[in-house]
mmCIF file of C-alpha atoms in Angstrom:
data_model
loop_
_atom_site.group_PDB
_atom_site.id
_atom_site.type_symbol
_atom_site.label_atom_id
_atom_site.label_comp_id
_atom_site.label_asym_id
_atom_site.label_seq_id
_atom_site.Cartn_x
_atom_site.Cartn_y
_atom_site.Cartn_z
ATOM 1 C CA MET L 1 1.240 -7.187 -10.821
ATOM 2 C CA TYR L 2 -0.542 -4.451 -12.785
ATOM 3 C CA ASN L 3 2.392 -4.031 -15.239
ATOM 4 C CA PRO L 4 4.205 -7.397 -15.358
ATOM 5 C CA ARG L 5 7.107 -5.876 -17.504
ATOM 6 C CA CYS L 6 7.600 -3.242 -15.242
ATOM 7 C CA LYS L 7 11.291 -3.404 -13.875
ATOM 8 C CA ASP L 8 11.021 -0.274 -11.796
ATOM 9 C CA LEU L 9 7.910 -0.164 -9.403
ATOM 10 C CA ASP L 10 9.264 3.081 -7.940
ATOM 11 C CA ARG L 11 9.068 4.919 -11.280
ATOM 12 C CA ASP L 12 5.938 3.135 -12.083
ATOM 13 C CA TYR L 13 4.240 4.436 -9.067
ATOM 14 C CA PHE L 14 5.662 8.087 -9.343
ATOM 15 C CA PRO L 15 3.271 9.795 -11.862
ATOM 16 C CA SER L 16 5.576 12.712 -12.691
ATOM 17 C CA TYR L 17 8.049 10.392 -14.768
ATOM 18 C CA HIS L 18 5.577 9.468 -17.204
ATOM 19 C CA THR L 19 4.510 12.829 -18.701
ATOM 20 C CA THR L 20 5.429 13.723 -22.192
ATOM 21 C CA ARG L 21 5.352 17.311 -21.701
ATOM 22 C CA PHE L 22 8.415 19.449 -20.548
ATOM 23 C CA GLN L 23 10.849 16.999 -22.347
ATOM 24 C CA ASP L 24 13.088 19.944 -23.329
ATOM 25 C CA GLN L 25 13.761 20.416 -19.610
ATOM 26 C CA PRO L 26 16.695 18.760 -17.750
ATOM 27 C CA GLU L 27 14.411 17.068 -15.461
ATOM 28 C CA PRO L 28 10.828 16.828 -16.885
ATOM 29 C CA ASN L 29 9.586 14.956 -13.724
ATOM 30 C CA LEU L 30 10.540 17.992 -11.660
ATOM 31 C CA ALA L 31 9.206 20.610 -14.213
ATOM 32 C CA VAL L 32 5.623 19.047 -14.630
ATOM 33 C CA LEU L 33 5.245 19.088 -10.738
ATOM 34 C CA GLU L 34 6.182 22.626 -10.648
ATOM 35 C CA HIS L 35 3.962 23.670 -13.579
ATOM 36 C CA PHE L 36 1.302 22.025 -11.554
ATOM 37 C CA VAL L 37 1.737 23.762 -8.491
ATOM 38 C CA ARG L 38 2.258 27.118 -10.060
ATOM 39 C CA VAL L 39 -0.807 26.695 -12.460
ATOM 40 C CA THR L 40 -3.305 25.499 -9.914
ATOM 41 C CA LYS L 41 -2.518 27.880 -7.300
ATOM 42 C CA GLN L 42 -3.199 30.632 -9.966
ATOM 43 C CA HIS L 43 -6.491 29.087 -10.707
ATOM 44 C CA GLY L 44 -7.483 29.350 -7.398
ATOM 45 C CA ARG L 45 -6.254 33.037 -6.896
ATOM 46 C CA GLU L 46 -8.235 34.055 -10.080
ATOM 47 C CA LEU L 47 -11.525 32.538 -8.678
ATOM 48 C CA THR L 48 -12.022 35.418 -6.342
ATOM 49 C CA GLU L 49 -9.863 38.188 -7.681
ATOM 50 C CA LYS L 50 -10.904 37.987 -11.379
ATOM 51 C CA GLN L 51 -14.021 35.607 -11.810
ATOM 52 C CA GLY L 52 -16.333 37.128 -8.950
ATOM 53 C CA ILE L 53 -16.746 33.885 -7.155
ATOM 54 C CA THR L 54 -17.508 34.016 -3.247
ATOM 55 C CA VAL L 55 -15.830 31.324 -0.841
ATOM 56 C CA ASP L 56 -17.005 30.101 2.546
ATOM 57 C CA HIS L 57 -14.120 28.761 4.763
ATOM 58 C CA LEU L 58 -15.452 26.057 6.906
ATOM 59 C CA ARG L 59 -14.234 23.266 9.436
ATOM 60 C CA TYR L 60 -15.148 19.674 9.561
ATOM 61 C CA GLY L 61 -12.388 18.591 12.205
ATOM 62 C CA GLU L 62 -9.070 19.725 13.731
ATOM 63 C CA GLY L 63 -5.778 20.520 11.809
ATOM 64 C CA ARG L 64 -6.030 20.619 8.114
ATOM 65 C CA GLN L 65 -9.724 19.355 7.994
ATOM 66 C CA LEU L 66 -11.196 22.215 6.379
ATOM 67 C CA VAL L 67 -13.760 22.782 3.172
ATOM 68 C CA ASP L 68 -14.070 25.649 1.096
ATOM 69 C CA VAL L 69 -17.374 26.316 -0.476
ATOM 70 C CA PHE L 70 -17.495 28.240 -3.701
ATOM 71 C CA TYR L 71 -20.554 29.888 -5.405
ATOM 72 C CA SER L 72 -21.349 33.137 -7.396
ATOM 73 C CA GLU L 73 -24.203 35.720 -6.756
ATOM 74 C CA LYS L 74 -26.203 33.507 -9.723
ATOM 75 C CA THR L 75 -25.979 30.364 -7.570
ATOM 76 C CA THR L 76 -29.543 29.199 -6.264
ATOM 77 C CA ASN L 77 -30.072 28.130 -2.917
ATOM 78 C CA GLN L 78 -30.714 24.535 -4.062
ATOM 79 C CA ALA L 79 -27.973 24.298 -6.524
ATOM 80 C CA PRO L 80 -26.351 20.853 -6.982
ATOM 81 C CA LEU L 81 -23.090 20.379 -4.974
ATOM 82 C CA PHE L 82 -19.842 19.138 -6.537
ATOM 83 C CA VAL L 83 -17.272 17.989 -4.063
ATOM 84 C CA PHE L 84 -13.522 17.417 -4.830
ATOM 85 C CA VAL L 85 -10.792 15.692 -2.955
ATOM 86 C CA HIS L 86 -7.233 16.503 -4.015
ATOM 87 C CA GLY L 87 -4.220 13.907 -4.414
ATOM 88 C CA GLY L 88 -0.767 14.136 -3.256
ATOM 89 C CA TYR L 89 0.001 10.284 -2.037
ATOM 90 C CA TRP L 90 -1.722 11.344 1.063
ATOM 91 C CA GLN L 91 1.212 13.399 2.091
ATOM 92 C CA GLU L 92 1.504 16.387 -0.246
ATOM 93 C CA MET L 93 -0.567 18.929 -1.767
ATOM 94 C CA ASP L 94 -3.305 21.174 -0.297
ATOM 95 C CA MET L 95 -6.389 23.310 -1.038
ATOM 96 C CA SER L 96 -4.525 26.252 -2.690
ATOM 97 C CA MET L 97 -3.558 23.671 -5.434
ATOM 98 C CA SER L 98 -6.976 22.125 -5.579
ATOM 99 C CA CYS L 99 -9.570 24.861 -7.116
ATOM 100 C CA SER L 100 -8.762 24.347 -10.756
ATOM 101 C CA ILE L 101 -12.095 22.573 -11.063
ATOM 102 C CA VAL L 102 -14.307 25.251 -9.606
ATOM 103 C CA GLY L 103 -14.636 28.131 -12.179
ATOM 104 C CA PRO L 104 -16.365 26.309 -14.923
ATOM 105 C CA LEU L 105 -18.595 24.226 -12.375
ATOM 106 C CA VAL L 106 -19.829 27.499 -10.810
ATOM 107 C CA ARG L 107 -20.349 28.991 -14.087
ATOM 108 C CA ARG L 108 -22.745 26.031 -14.983
ATOM 109 C CA GLY L 109 -24.696 26.515 -11.607
ATOM 110 C CA TYR L 110 -22.898 24.398 -9.200
ATOM 111 C CA ARG L 111 -21.821 25.082 -5.684
ATOM 112 C CA VAL L 112 -18.224 23.578 -5.354
ATOM 113 C CA ALA L 113 -16.830 22.145 -2.130
ATOM 114 C CA VAL L 114 -13.003 21.535 -2.107
ATOM 115 C CA MET L 115 -11.786 19.697 0.928
ATOM 116 C CA ASP L 116 -8.620 19.418 2.558
ATOM 117 C CA TYR L 117 -7.333 16.756 5.062
ATOM 118 C CA ASN L 118 -4.703 16.044 7.563
ATOM 119 C CA LEU L 119 -1.306 14.358 5.834
ATOM 120 C CA CYS L 120 0.647 11.630 6.799
ATOM 121 C CA PRO L 121 2.912 11.134 8.693
ATOM 122 C CA GLN L 122 1.127 13.556 10.992
ATOM 123 C CA VAL L 123 -1.662 10.922 10.864
ATOM 124 C CA THR L 124 -1.338 7.274 9.677
ATOM 125 C CA LEU L 125 -3.285 6.184 6.222
ATOM 126 C CA GLU L 126 -5.856 4.465 8.874
ATOM 127 C CA GLN L 127 -6.284 7.397 10.700
ATOM 128 C CA LEU L 128 -6.679 9.613 7.334
ATOM 129 C CA MET L 129 -9.408 7.142 6.287
ATOM 130 C CA THR L 130 -11.523 7.320 9.709
ATOM 131 C CA GLN L 131 -11.236 11.230 9.373
ATOM 132 C CA PHE L 132 -12.347 10.990 5.991
ATOM 133 C CA THR L 133 -15.492 9.110 7.065
ATOM 134 C CA HIS L 134 -15.947 12.118 9.591
ATOM 135 C CA PHE L 135 -15.703 14.427 6.311
ATOM 136 C CA LEU L 136 -18.524 12.354 4.573
ATOM 137 C CA ASN L 137 -20.867 12.579 7.287
ATOM 138 C CA TRP L 138 -20.141 16.201 7.590
ATOM 139 C CA ILE L 139 -20.867 17.365 3.904
ATOM 140 C CA PHE L 140 -24.029 15.104 3.961
ATOM 141 C CA ASP L 141 -25.350 17.000 6.975
ATOM 142 C CA TYR L 142 -24.354 20.247 5.054
ATOM 143 C CA THR L 143 -26.226 19.135 2.194
ATOM 144 C CA GLU L 144 -29.258 18.228 3.949
ATOM 145 C CA MET L 145 -29.077 21.389 5.857
ATOM 146 C CA THR L 146 -28.683 23.677 2.796
ATOM 147 C CA LYS L 147 -31.085 21.432 0.762
ATOM 148 C CA VAL L 148 -28.978 21.018 -2.316
ATOM 149 C CA SER L 149 -30.709 19.315 -5.005
ATOM 150 C CA SER L 150 -28.058 16.667 -5.916
ATOM 151 C CA LEU L 151 -24.308 15.644 -5.136
ATOM 152 C CA THR L 152 -21.483 14.915 -7.234
ATOM 153 C CA PHE L 153 -18.049 13.701 -5.871
ATOM 154 C CA ALA L 154 -14.731 13.696 -7.618
ATOM 155 C CA GLY L 155 -11.367 12.597 -6.254
ATOM 156 C CA HIS L 156 -7.917 12.631 -7.980
ATOM 157 C CA SER L 157 -5.000 10.268 -7.240
ATOM 158 C CA ALA L 158 -5.168 9.733 -3.375
ATOM 159 C CA GLY L 159 -8.121 11.633 -3.438
ATOM 160 C CA ALA L 160 -9.688 8.857 -5.490
ATOM 161 C CA HIS L 161 -8.635 6.527 -2.968
ATOM 162 C CA LEU L 162 -10.192 8.171 -0.222
ATOM 163 C CA LEU L 163 -13.451 8.824 -2.043
ATOM 164 C CA ALA L 164 -13.798 5.006 -2.497
ATOM 165 C CA GLN L 165 -14.756 4.818 1.292
ATOM 166 C CA ILE L 166 -18.273 6.336 0.084
ATOM 167 C CA LEU L 167 -18.979 2.909 -1.074
ATOM 168 C CA MET L 168 -18.147 1.030 2.202
ATOM 169 C CA ARG L 169 -19.763 3.211 4.968
ATOM 170 C CA PRO L 170 -23.386 1.995 5.396
ATOM 171 C CA ASN L 171 -23.551 3.798 8.711
ATOM 172 C CA VAL L 172 -22.879 7.235 7.052
ATOM 173 C CA ILE L 173 -24.249 6.739 3.556
ATOM 174 C CA THR L 174 -27.971 5.741 4.127
ATOM 175 C CA ALA L 175 -30.221 4.579 1.099
ATOM 176 C CA GLN L 176 -31.640 8.231 1.326
ATOM 177 C CA ARG L 177 -28.360 9.958 0.962
ATOM 178 C CA SER L 178 -27.043 7.553 -1.536
ATOM 179 C CA LYS L 179 -29.888 8.538 -3.865
ATOM 180 C CA MET L 180 -28.814 12.115 -3.589
ATOM 181 C CA VAL L 181 -25.355 11.106 -5.326
ATOM 182 C CA TRP L 182 -25.625 11.649 -9.045
ATOM 183 C CA ALA L 183 -22.127 10.611 -9.935
ATOM 184 C CA LEU L 184 -18.826 9.319 -8.275
ATOM 185 C CA ILE L 185 -15.744 10.323 -10.387
ATOM 186 C CA PHE L 186 -12.368 8.325 -9.794
ATOM 187 C CA LEU L 187 -9.421 10.286 -11.374
ATOM 188 C CA CYS L 188 -6.100 8.548 -12.064
ATOM 189 C CA GLY L 189 -6.454 6.727 -8.615
ATOM 190 C CA VAL L 190 -4.563 4.027 -6.852
ATOM 191 C CA TYR L 191 -6.681 1.196 -5.364
ATOM 192 C CA ASP L 192 -4.411 -1.588 -4.645
ATOM 193 C CA LEU L 193 -1.639 -0.466 -2.057
ATOM 194 C CA ARG L 194 0.186 -3.892 -1.713
ATOM 195 C CA GLU L 195 2.833 -3.163 -4.152
ATOM 196 C CA LEU L 196 3.621 0.632 -3.225
ATOM 197 C CA SER L 197 3.632 -0.002 0.613
ATOM 198 C CA ASN L 198 7.550 -0.961 0.546
ATOM 199 C CA LEU L 199 8.529 1.506 -2.211
ATOM 200 C CA GLU L 200 10.761 4.161 -0.619
ATOM 201 C CA SER L 201 9.822 6.803 -2.836
ATOM 202 C CA VAL L 202 6.022 6.616 -2.292
ATOM 203 C CA ASN L 203 6.196 5.339 1.388
ATOM 204 C CA PRO L 204 9.661 6.678 2.793
ATOM 205 C CA LYS L 205 10.114 4.938 6.246
ATOM 206 C CA ASN L 206 6.624 4.003 6.241
ATOM 207 C CA ILE L 207 5.052 7.137 6.907
ATOM 208 C CA LEU L 208 1.627 5.816 5.816
ATOM 209 C CA GLY L 209 1.693 3.260 8.612
ATOM 210 C CA LEU L 210 1.141 0.141 6.497
ATOM 211 C CA ASN L 211 1.704 -3.368 7.615
ATOM 212 C CA GLU L 212 0.223 -7.074 6.887
ATOM 213 C CA ARG L 213 -2.495 -6.328 9.122
ATOM 214 C CA ASN L 214 -3.776 -3.175 7.549
ATOM 215 C CA ILE L 215 -2.981 -3.413 3.644
ATOM 216 C CA GLU L 216 -6.147 -5.054 2.623
ATOM 217 C CA SER L 217 -8.353 -2.823 4.607
ATOM 218 C CA VAL L 218 -6.765 0.246 3.164
ATOM 219 C CA SER L 219 -6.783 -1.020 -0.469
ATOM 220 C CA PRO L 220 -10.311 -0.453 -2.138
ATOM 221 C CA MET L 221 -9.346 -3.148 -4.979
ATOM 222 C CA LEU L 222 -9.548 -5.744 -2.086
ATOM 223 C CA TRP L 223 -12.808 -4.807 -0.241
ATOM 224 C CA GLU L 224 -16.016 -6.779 -0.158
ATOM 225 C CA TYR L 225 -18.680 -4.588 -1.623
ATOM 226 C CA THR L 226 -21.913 -5.880 -0.074
ATOM 227 C CA ASP L 227 -24.140 -2.734 0.057
ATOM 228 C CA VAL L 228 -24.396 -2.426 -3.770
ATOM 229 C CA THR L 229 -28.238 -1.974 -4.162
ATOM 230 C CA VAL L 230 -28.371 1.411 -2.416
ATOM 231 C CA TRP L 231 -26.224 2.767 -5.493
ATOM 232 C CA ASN L 232 -28.651 1.778 -8.167
ATOM 233 C CA SER L 233 -29.192 5.683 -9.414
ATOM 234 C CA THR L 234 -25.643 6.524 -9.148
ATOM 235 C CA LYS L 235 -23.054 6.396 -12.012
ATOM 236 C CA ILE L 236 -19.522 5.539 -11.260
ATOM 237 C CA TYR L 237 -16.731 6.792 -13.650
ATOM 238 C CA VAL L 238 -13.119 5.484 -13.006
ATOM 239 C CA VAL L 239 -10.719 7.679 -15.494
ATOM 240 C CA ALA L 240 -7.251 7.253 -16.351
ATOM 241 C CA ALA L 241 -4.924 9.523 -18.377
ATOM 242 C CA GLU L 242 -3.071 8.091 -21.375
ATOM 243 C CA HIS L 243 0.151 9.485 -20.172
ATOM 244 C CA ASP L 244 0.133 7.840 -16.832
ATOM 245 C CA SER L 245 2.093 4.645 -15.956
ATOM 246 C CA THR L 246 0.787 1.308 -17.048
ATOM 247 C CA THR L 247 0.421 0.560 -13.341
ATOM 248 C CA PHE L 248 -1.961 3.450 -12.856
ATOM 249 C CA ILE L 249 -3.761 2.902 -15.847
ATOM 250 C CA GLU L 250 -4.270 -0.841 -15.098
ATOM 251 C CA GLN L 251 -5.364 -0.209 -11.637
ATOM 252 C CA SER L 252 -7.962 1.854 -12.742
ATOM 253 C CA ARG L 253 -9.205 -0.312 -15.482
ATOM 254 C CA HIS L 254 -8.946 -2.977 -12.750
ATOM 255 C CA TYR L 255 -10.931 -1.163 -10.275
ATOM 256 C CA ALA L 256 -13.781 -0.504 -12.743
ATOM 257 C CA ASP L 257 -14.091 -4.075 -13.432
ATOM 258 C CA VAL L 258 -14.358 -4.948 -9.846
ATOM 259 C CA LEU L 259 -17.262 -2.446 -9.418
ATOM 260 C CA ARG L 260 -18.908 -3.709 -12.333
ATOM 261 C CA LYS L 261 -18.701 -7.203 -11.450
ATOM 262 C CA LYS L 262 -20.021 -6.391 -8.009
ATOM 263 C CA GLY L 263 -23.121 -4.627 -9.433
ATOM 264 C CA TYR L 264 -22.266 -1.118 -9.613
ATOM 265 C CA LYS L 265 -22.891 1.139 -12.703
ATOM 266 C CA ALA L 266 -19.090 1.559 -13.365
ATOM 267 C CA SER L 267 -17.336 2.611 -16.369
ATOM 268 C CA PHE L 268 -13.658 3.040 -17.418
ATOM 269 C CA THR L 269 -12.410 5.865 -19.467
ATOM 270 C CA LEU L 270 -8.770 6.372 -20.860
ATOM 271 C CA PHE L 271 -8.339 10.069 -21.405
ATOM 272 C CA LYS L 272 -6.158 10.551 -24.493
ATOM 273 C CA GLY L 273 -3.495 13.098 -24.491
ATOM 274 C CA TYR L 274 -3.540 13.963 -20.813
ATOM 275 C CA ASP L 275 -1.074 13.023 -17.951
ATOM 276 C CA HIS L 276 -1.532 12.732 -14.422
ATOM 277 C CA PHE L 277 -1.614 16.494 -13.860
ATOM 278 C CA ASP L 278 -3.053 18.291 -16.786
ATOM 279 C CA ILE L 279 -6.192 16.131 -16.484
ATOM 280 C CA ILE L 280 -6.518 18.281 -13.312
ATOM 281 C CA GLU L 281 -5.087 21.574 -14.841
ATOM 282 C CA GLU L 282 -7.448 21.690 -17.830
ATOM 283 C CA THR L 283 -10.451 21.441 -15.689
ATOM 284 C CA ALA L 284 -10.072 25.249 -15.459
ATOM 285 C CA ILE L 285 -10.838 25.388 -19.031
ATOM 286 C CA ASP L 286 -14.214 25.524 -20.164
ATOM 287 C CA ASP L 287 -13.921 23.924 -23.323
ATOM 288 C CA SER L 288 -11.376 21.352 -22.596
ATOM 289 C CA ASP L 289 -11.782 17.801 -23.222
ATOM 290 C CA VAL L 290 -12.035 16.926 -19.420
ATOM 291 C CA SER L 291 -14.298 19.865 -18.731
ATOM 292 C CA ARG L 292 -16.542 18.536 -21.538
ATOM 293 C CA PHE L 293 -16.517 15.097 -20.136
ATOM 294 C CA LEU L 294 -17.790 16.812 -16.736
ATOM 295 C CA ARG L 295 -20.385 18.595 -18.580
ATOM 296 C CA ASN L 296 -21.759 15.270 -20.293
ATOM 297 C CA ILE L 297 -21.987 13.779 -17.026
ATOM 298 C CA GLU L 298 -24.502 16.168 -15.901
ATOM 299 C CA ILE L 299 -26.772 15.461 -18.853
ATOM 300 C CA GLU L 300 -26.517 11.685 -19.387
#
């Protein structure tokens, strides 16, 4: 559907097969994943061990429904809040691999919240999306309680998919709350689950709990967006990596088109030179292309 020339959907929906890095390794797809885990965990450890950043461990629900909030002694009480949602196909990764983005943002005056969530098959994807709605309500309550000046949300891969719910929860996101959101950033996401639902590599033994009844309700590409006007002050950035699969790139491009046609201030950006993983790894580097992109969002 998104890559008509594709002869192997399992491969097209598996981001690690499309990196151009580690080509000297026997299995580059495994090497890029191992590197991602090692590097991102190191970034997380260095925040408190070497960068003098403080973290508050908070909870918004049971199990893995956790939030770590990072700040420094220079962070003001009303500092803007940046919220990050990790990926992992709703079934992998955790907070320990989700903190690369923190350091440069805290140094620029942000308070940063990194959230975790329960994984499939402990919950179905439908249940996870409901729990994510609870998180949205929690983070806005936190924002109002701490009186932060503004909010920016970013989600990567499956995290981008989860974040899309913010546009469809009028009972949670009032007009007043939406005005607090400076930007929504969707990084290398997947927004239409119809093709991947039957792929054993992505959804083994249907651990996501997908079926004909719910496939549209869990696919942001297919939603009817009717509450557009409350987002007039929010910019939406849909981002893809050059060295991701054609399917991933085209899903992002098409999702940006869907949002624009509905009336959102949405744009699409293809990041040259990056793959699905180093686009997150390099958020830890102050002068990387992806960090400069985030910095430019602040001043637009």
